[in-house]
């Protein structure tokens, strides 16, 4: 799947966000090796800490379905769903990516006029994982 198409699915997912507290809508589209896409949005809570990010919504939907073969994720976000620039994932979401993805997993950050691409190795170097630390 073309990165542009994956980015479009992230934008579509952003429309599902439940954000009565921050107003920041976030969407994610997670691509599997066979072309299947899992979409996610952020879901907030009055108690704040139960809030889940869009990226983890997508990952957990996919993992529940037995998926492990992830190649890329597109992410977008902005106040009231208006994309003004890249909306990079929080550290917790990066760590979840590390659990299931290799260094060459690609992250597309949707921008106002396109996207930027990064690898997981770039955005989470020198990190903890079962593969490297729990042998
Ligand atoms: N958020 C995400 O969905 N993904 C991230 O990686 C960063 C933050 C959400 C959580 C909260 O609902 C809103 O953005 C503002 O922090």
XYZ file of C-alpha atoms and ligand atoms in Angstrom:
151
model
C 0.000 0.000 0.000
C 1.216 3.469 -0.860
C 2.152 5.647 2.149
C -0.338 8.283 0.960
C -3.185 5.781 1.154
C -2.145 4.691 4.664
C -2.026 8.360 5.705
C -5.558 8.825 4.380
C -6.735 5.951 6.576
C -5.096 7.602 9.597
C -6.968 10.825 8.834
C -10.202 8.864 8.530
C -9.491 7.171 11.887
C -8.950 10.556 13.531
C -12.645 11.222 12.944
C -13.477 8.475 15.465
C -11.517 10.098 18.317
C -13.299 10.591 21.653
C -11.645 13.714 23.062
C -13.987 15.725 25.305
C -11.087 16.804 27.559
C -8.094 17.759 25.400
C -9.806 18.398 22.085
C -6.792 16.811 20.355
C -7.939 14.221 17.839
C -5.406 11.567 16.864
C -5.686 8.823 14.243
C -3.491 5.864 13.348
C -3.450 3.291 10.558
C -1.283 0.222 11.178
C -0.210 -1.806 8.143
C 0.389 -5.581 8.266
C 2.654 -7.433 5.822
C -0.346 -8.853 3.927
C -1.855 -5.381 3.394
C -4.413 -5.539 6.194
C -4.829 -2.201 7.976
C -5.920 -1.667 11.579
C -7.155 1.821 12.410
C -7.160 3.432 15.841
C -8.130 6.672 17.533
C -7.465 8.163 20.949
C -10.140 7.557 23.568
C -10.077 9.848 26.608
C -11.539 9.475 30.069
C -12.682 11.844 32.846
C -10.137 10.161 35.113
C -7.421 11.044 32.529
C -5.007 8.115 33.104
C -7.268 5.516 31.435
C -6.937 7.530 28.202
C -5.523 5.428 25.396
C -3.618 6.776 22.417
C -4.625 6.169 18.809
C -1.506 4.101 18.099
C -2.152 1.679 20.948
C -5.807 1.334 19.981
C -4.639 0.189 16.546
C -1.957 -2.152 17.899
C -4.215 -3.749 20.476
C -6.998 -4.343 17.957
C -4.449 -6.045 15.703
C -2.789 -8.095 18.421
C -6.198 -9.273 19.610
C -6.731 -10.539 16.062
C -3.497 -12.514 16.313
C -1.417 -10.186 14.133
C 2.326 -9.737 14.661
C 3.567 -8.876 11.165
C 3.613 -5.071 11.166
C 5.426 -3.046 8.526
C 4.321 0.577 8.998
C 2.016 2.979 10.808
C 0.637 6.340 9.722
C -0.198 8.813 12.487
C -1.930 12.167 12.447
C -3.342 14.526 15.006
C -4.235 18.051 15.840
C -6.511 20.291 17.860
C -10.119 19.711 16.769
C -8.748 17.399 14.085
C -6.891 20.156 12.252
C -3.482 18.905 11.106
C -0.888 21.662 11.284
C 2.206 19.452 11.517
C 3.550 16.069 12.564
C 2.017 14.534 15.693
C 4.737 12.106 16.832
C 3.872 9.196 19.141
C 4.377 9.335 22.892
C 7.047 7.230 24.581
C 4.583 4.601 25.768
C 3.338 4.021 22.216
C 6.913 3.818 20.941
C 7.611 1.131 23.537
C 4.532 -0.819 22.403
C 5.871 -0.608 18.827
C 9.213 -1.923 20.096
C 7.431 -4.955 21.548
C 6.035 -6.041 18.195
C 8.159 -4.389 15.505
C 11.682 -4.474 14.146
C 14.068 -1.543 13.723
C 12.959 -1.043 10.107
C 9.272 -0.541 10.999
C 8.257 2.730 9.319
C 6.338 5.590 10.921
C 4.642 8.092 8.628
C 3.818 11.363 10.376
C 1.078 13.138 8.468
C 1.860 16.832 7.969
C -0.210 19.711 6.616
C 0.942 18.977 3.065
C 2.078 15.351 3.035
C 4.042 13.134 5.408
C 7.487 12.509 6.866
C 8.893 8.989 7.207
C 11.008 7.681 10.086
C 12.074 4.248 11.286
C 11.459 2.810 14.726
C 15.238 2.670 15.195
C 15.338 6.452 14.677
C 12.499 7.337 17.031
C 13.372 4.803 19.769
C 17.093 4.021 19.739
C 18.868 2.077 22.491
C 15.626 0.716 23.907
C 14.465 -2.138 26.060
C 12.955 -5.193 24.434
C 12.431 -8.856 25.209
C 14.646 -9.725 22.250
C 17.663 -7.832 23.546
C 17.245 -7.868 27.309
C 15.266 -10.901 28.418
C 17.233 -13.758 26.848
N -2.242 11.042 22.042
C -2.292 10.019 21.136
O -3.371 9.559 20.750
N -1.119 9.524 20.686
C 0.110 9.925 21.098
O 1.093 9.285 20.804
C 0.233 11.166 21.876
C -1.015 11.627 22.535
C -3.509 11.579 22.554
C -3.750 11.344 24.017
C -4.712 12.453 24.363
O -6.031 12.008 24.100
C -4.363 13.574 23.374
O -3.551 12.981 22.370
C -3.636 14.742 23.983
O -2.490 14.307 24.649
